[in-house]
């Protein structure tokens, strides 16, 4: 296993649409192991493959931070099938360090995804898990949480985002310095 660099806002891979995964091969298994290690080191609750510069349809969730004792989990080719309600919660992102903002999203979702064995699962998710899954699925579509805040708030952040983007193009974040995020 190896800790990978997390790319920062401004890196073009964060804006790419991820490709579906067709085979659960060695590459995918190694990537999942590395992403779980990277997420735990960075104290993240979730990490999407584009954040380690792999634009493919996969993310991992640090499930133990949501349900005590749960093991980290990989979601492959996830699709939201249904959504209901709305709730506003504060979000952050490992790729946008030190910025947190309120984001309004559906409260509950029904999701379909594959596990590492290629088995399909359909699950109804609420609360924190629903929030994390939606944030990570956005990453797979090149969407970041700052795209979902008001124009006024984004304008207030524009200087900090521009500064991040200049750094983001040239280097990746040192995981050891990162803060809790998604
Ligand atoms: Co994120």
PDB file of N, CA, C and O in Angstrom, residues 51-78:
ATOM      1  N   UNK A  51      -9.379  12.687  -7.238  1.00  0.00           N
ATOM      2  CA  UNK A  51      -8.549  13.421  -6.268  1.00  0.00           C
ATOM      3  C   UNK A  51      -7.144  12.843  -6.144  1.00  0.00           C
ATOM      4  O   UNK A  51      -6.263  13.482  -5.569  1.00  0.00           O
ATOM      5  N   UNK A  52      -6.938  11.614  -6.658  1.00  0.00           N
ATOM      6  CA  UNK A  52      -5.577  11.081  -6.751  1.00  0.00           C
ATOM      7  C   UNK A  52      -5.205  10.946  -8.232  1.00  0.00           C
ATOM      8  O   UNK A  52      -4.449  10.059  -8.626  1.00  0.00           O
ATOM      9  N   UNK A  53      -5.792  11.829  -9.045  1.00  0.00           N
ATOM     10  CA  UNK A  53      -5.455  11.976 -10.466  1.00  0.00           C
ATOM     11  C   UNK A  53      -5.830  10.774 -11.324  1.00  0.00           C
ATOM     12  O   UNK A  53      -5.214  10.507 -12.355  1.00  0.00           O
ATOM     13  N   UNK A  54      -6.871  10.022 -10.905  1.00  0.00           N
ATOM     14  CA  UNK A  54      -7.379   8.904 -11.721  1.00  0.00           C
ATOM     15  C   UNK A  54      -8.848   9.181 -12.046  1.00  0.00           C
ATOM     16  O   UNK A  54      -9.727   8.957 -11.208  1.00  0.00           O
ATOM     17  N   UNK A  55      -9.145   9.679 -13.256  1.00  0.00           N
ATOM     18  CA  UNK A  55     -10.539  10.020 -13.568  1.00  0.00           C
ATOM     19  C   UNK A  55     -11.383   8.793 -13.938  1.00  0.00           C
ATOM     20  O   UNK A  55     -11.840   8.628 -15.073  1.00  0.00           O
ATOM     21  N   UNK A  56     -11.583   7.922 -12.941  1.00  0.00           N
ATOM     22  CA  UNK A  56     -12.415   6.727 -13.128  1.00  0.00           C
ATOM     23  C   UNK A  56     -13.458   6.682 -12.013  1.00  0.00           C
ATOM     24  O   UNK A  56     -13.284   7.282 -10.962  1.00  0.00           O
ATOM     25  N   UNK A  57     -14.550   5.944 -12.281  1.00  0.00           N
ATOM     26  CA  UNK A  57     -15.743   6.020 -11.443  1.00  0.00           C
ATOM     27  C   UNK A  57     -15.627   5.173 -10.163  1.00  0.00           C
ATOM     28  O   UNK A  57     -16.161   4.069 -10.077  1.00  0.00           O
ATOM     29  N   UNK A  58     -14.950   5.736  -9.199  1.00  0.00           N
ATOM     30  CA  UNK A  58     -14.671   5.027  -7.955  1.00  0.00           C
ATOM     31  C   UNK A  58     -14.421   6.034  -6.837  1.00  0.00           C
ATOM     32  O   UNK A  58     -13.767   7.054  -7.066  1.00  0.00           O
ATOM     33  N   UNK A  59     -14.967   5.745  -5.649  1.00  0.00           N
ATOM     34  CA  UNK A  59     -14.550   6.509  -4.470  1.00  0.00           C
ATOM     35  C   UNK A  59     -14.535   5.598  -3.262  1.00  0.00           C
ATOM     36  O   UNK A  59     -15.099   4.499  -3.286  1.00  0.00           O
ATOM     37  N   UNK A  60     -13.861   6.041  -2.209  1.00  0.00           N
ATOM     38  CA  UNK A  60     -13.829   5.280  -0.957  1.00  0.00           C
ATOM     39  C   UNK A  60     -14.404   6.153   0.156  1.00  0.00           C
ATOM     40  O   UNK A  60     -14.340   7.383   0.091  1.00  0.00           O
ATOM     41  N   UNK A  61     -14.995   5.490   1.156  1.00  0.00           N
ATOM     42  CA  UNK A  61     -15.585   6.195   2.287  1.00  0.00           C
ATOM     43  C   UNK A  61     -15.022   5.605   3.579  1.00  0.00           C
ATOM     44  O   UNK A  61     -14.901   4.386   3.711  1.00  0.00           O
ATOM     45  N   UNK A  62     -14.655   6.476   4.499  1.00  0.00           N
ATOM     46  CA  UNK A  62     -14.153   6.065   5.808  1.00  0.00           C
ATOM     47  C   UNK A  62     -15.366   5.798   6.702  1.00  0.00           C
ATOM     48  O   UNK A  62     -15.696   6.592   7.576  1.00  0.00           O
ATOM     49  N   UNK A  63     -16.026   4.669   6.436  1.00  0.00           N
ATOM     50  CA  UNK A  63     -17.331   4.359   7.048  1.00  0.00           C
ATOM     51  C   UNK A  63     -17.285   4.368   8.571  1.00  0.00           C
ATOM     52  O   UNK A  63     -18.289   4.643   9.220  1.00  0.00           O
ATOM     53  N   UNK A  64     -16.121   4.077   9.136  1.00  0.00           N
ATOM     54  CA  UNK A  64     -15.958   4.060  10.591  1.00  0.00           C
ATOM     55  C   UNK A  64     -16.198   5.420  11.230  1.00  0.00           C
ATOM     56  O   UNK A  64     -16.492   5.503  12.425  1.00  0.00           O
ATOM     57  N   UNK A  65     -16.075   6.507  10.443  1.00  0.00           N
ATOM     58  CA  UNK A  65     -16.346   7.849  10.977  1.00  0.00           C
ATOM     59  C   UNK A  65     -17.847   8.146  10.977  1.00  0.00           C
ATOM     60  O   UNK A  65     -18.291   9.165  11.507  1.00  0.00           O
ATOM     61  N   UNK A  66     -18.630   7.269  10.331  1.00  0.00           N
ATOM     62  CA  UNK A  66     -20.079   7.475  10.249  1.00  0.00           C
ATOM     63  C   UNK A  66     -20.795   6.466  11.153  1.00  0.00           C
ATOM     64  O   UNK A  66     -21.676   6.824  11.919  1.00  0.00           O
ATOM     65  N   UNK A  67     -20.415   5.192  11.055  1.00  0.00           N
ATOM     66  CA  UNK A  67     -20.972   4.135  11.906  1.00  0.00           C
ATOM     67  C   UNK A  67     -19.802   3.486  12.641  1.00  0.00           C
ATOM     68  O   UNK A  67     -18.880   2.981  11.996  1.00  0.00           O
ATOM     69  N   UNK A  68     -19.850   3.534  13.974  1.00  0.00           N
ATOM     70  CA  UNK A  68     -18.731   3.031  14.762  1.00  0.00           C
ATOM     71  C   UNK A  68     -18.417   1.579  14.419  1.00  0.00           C
ATOM     72  O   UNK A  68     -19.307   0.730  14.347  1.00  0.00           O
ATOM     73  N   UNK A  69     -17.145   1.320  14.145  1.00  0.00           N
ATOM     74  CA  UNK A  69     -16.702  -0.044  13.894  1.00  0.00           C
ATOM     75  C   UNK A  69     -16.780  -0.472  12.435  1.00  0.00           C
ATOM     76  O   UNK A  69     -16.280  -1.544  12.072  1.00  0.00           O
ATOM     77  N   UNK A  70     -17.420   0.353  11.560  1.00  0.00           N
ATOM     78  CA  UNK A  70     -17.546  -0.026  10.148  1.00  0.00           C
ATOM     79  C   UNK A  70     -16.197   0.101   9.445  1.00  0.00           C
ATOM     80  O   UNK A  70     -15.384   0.966   9.772  1.00  0.00           O
ATOM     81  N   UNK A  71     -15.943  -0.769   8.480  1.00  0.00           N
ATOM     82  CA  UNK A  71     -14.677  -0.758   7.739  1.00  0.00           C
ATOM     83  C   UNK A  71     -14.752   0.196   6.553  1.00  0.00           C
ATOM     84  O   UNK A  71     -15.831   0.428   6.005  1.00  0.00           O
ATOM     85  N   UNK A  72     -13.602   0.762   6.137  1.00  0.00           N
ATOM     86  CA  UNK A  72     -13.599   1.608   4.937  1.00  0.00           C
ATOM     87  C   UNK A  72     -14.156   0.837   3.745  1.00  0.00           C
ATOM     88  O   UNK A  72     -13.976  -0.382   3.660  1.00  0.00           O
ATOM     89  N   UNK A  73     -14.810   1.548   2.850  1.00  0.00           N
ATOM     90  CA  UNK A  73     -15.548   0.862   1.798  1.00  0.00           C
ATOM     91  C   UNK A  73     -15.348   1.548   0.444  1.00  0.00           C
ATOM     92  O   UNK A  73     -15.245   2.775   0.380  1.00  0.00           O
ATOM     93  N   UNK A  74     -15.313   0.733  -0.627  1.00  0.00           N
ATOM     94  CA  UNK A  74     -15.196   1.273  -1.989  1.00  0.00           C
ATOM     95  C   UNK A  74     -16.547   1.217  -2.684  1.00  0.00           C
ATOM     96  O   UNK A  74     -17.294   0.239  -2.552  1.00  0.00           O
ATOM     97  N   UNK A  75     -16.871   2.269  -3.416  1.00  0.00           N
ATOM     98  CA  UNK A  75     -18.082   2.342  -4.242  1.00  0.00           C
ATOM     99  C   UNK A  75     -17.628   2.503  -5.688  1.00  0.00           C
ATOM    100  O   UNK A  75     -16.917   3.460  -6.009  1.00  0.00           O
ATOM    101  N   UNK A  76     -18.038   1.569  -6.551  1.00  0.00           N
ATOM    102  CA  UNK A  76     -17.598   1.570  -7.945  1.00  0.00           C
ATOM    103  C   UNK A  76     -18.798   1.797  -8.867  1.00  0.00           C
ATOM    104  O   UNK A  76     -19.874   1.214  -8.652  1.00  0.00           O
ATOM    105  N   UNK A  77     -18.614   2.636  -9.878  1.00  0.00           N
ATOM    106  CA  UNK A  77     -19.672   3.010 -10.831  1.00  0.00           C
ATOM    107  C   UNK A  77     -20.988   3.396 -10.132  1.00  0.00           C
ATOM    108  O   UNK A  77     -22.057   2.904 -10.500  1.00  0.00           O
ATOM    109  N   UNK A  78     -20.938   4.279  -9.136  1.00  0.00           N
ATOM    110  CA  UNK A  78     -22.162   4.605  -8.388  1.00  0.00           C
ATOM    111  C   UNK A  78     -23.135   5.457  -9.202  1.00  0.00           C
ATOM    112  O   UNK A  78     -22.709   6.293 -10.005  1.00  0.00           O
TER     113      UNK A  78
END
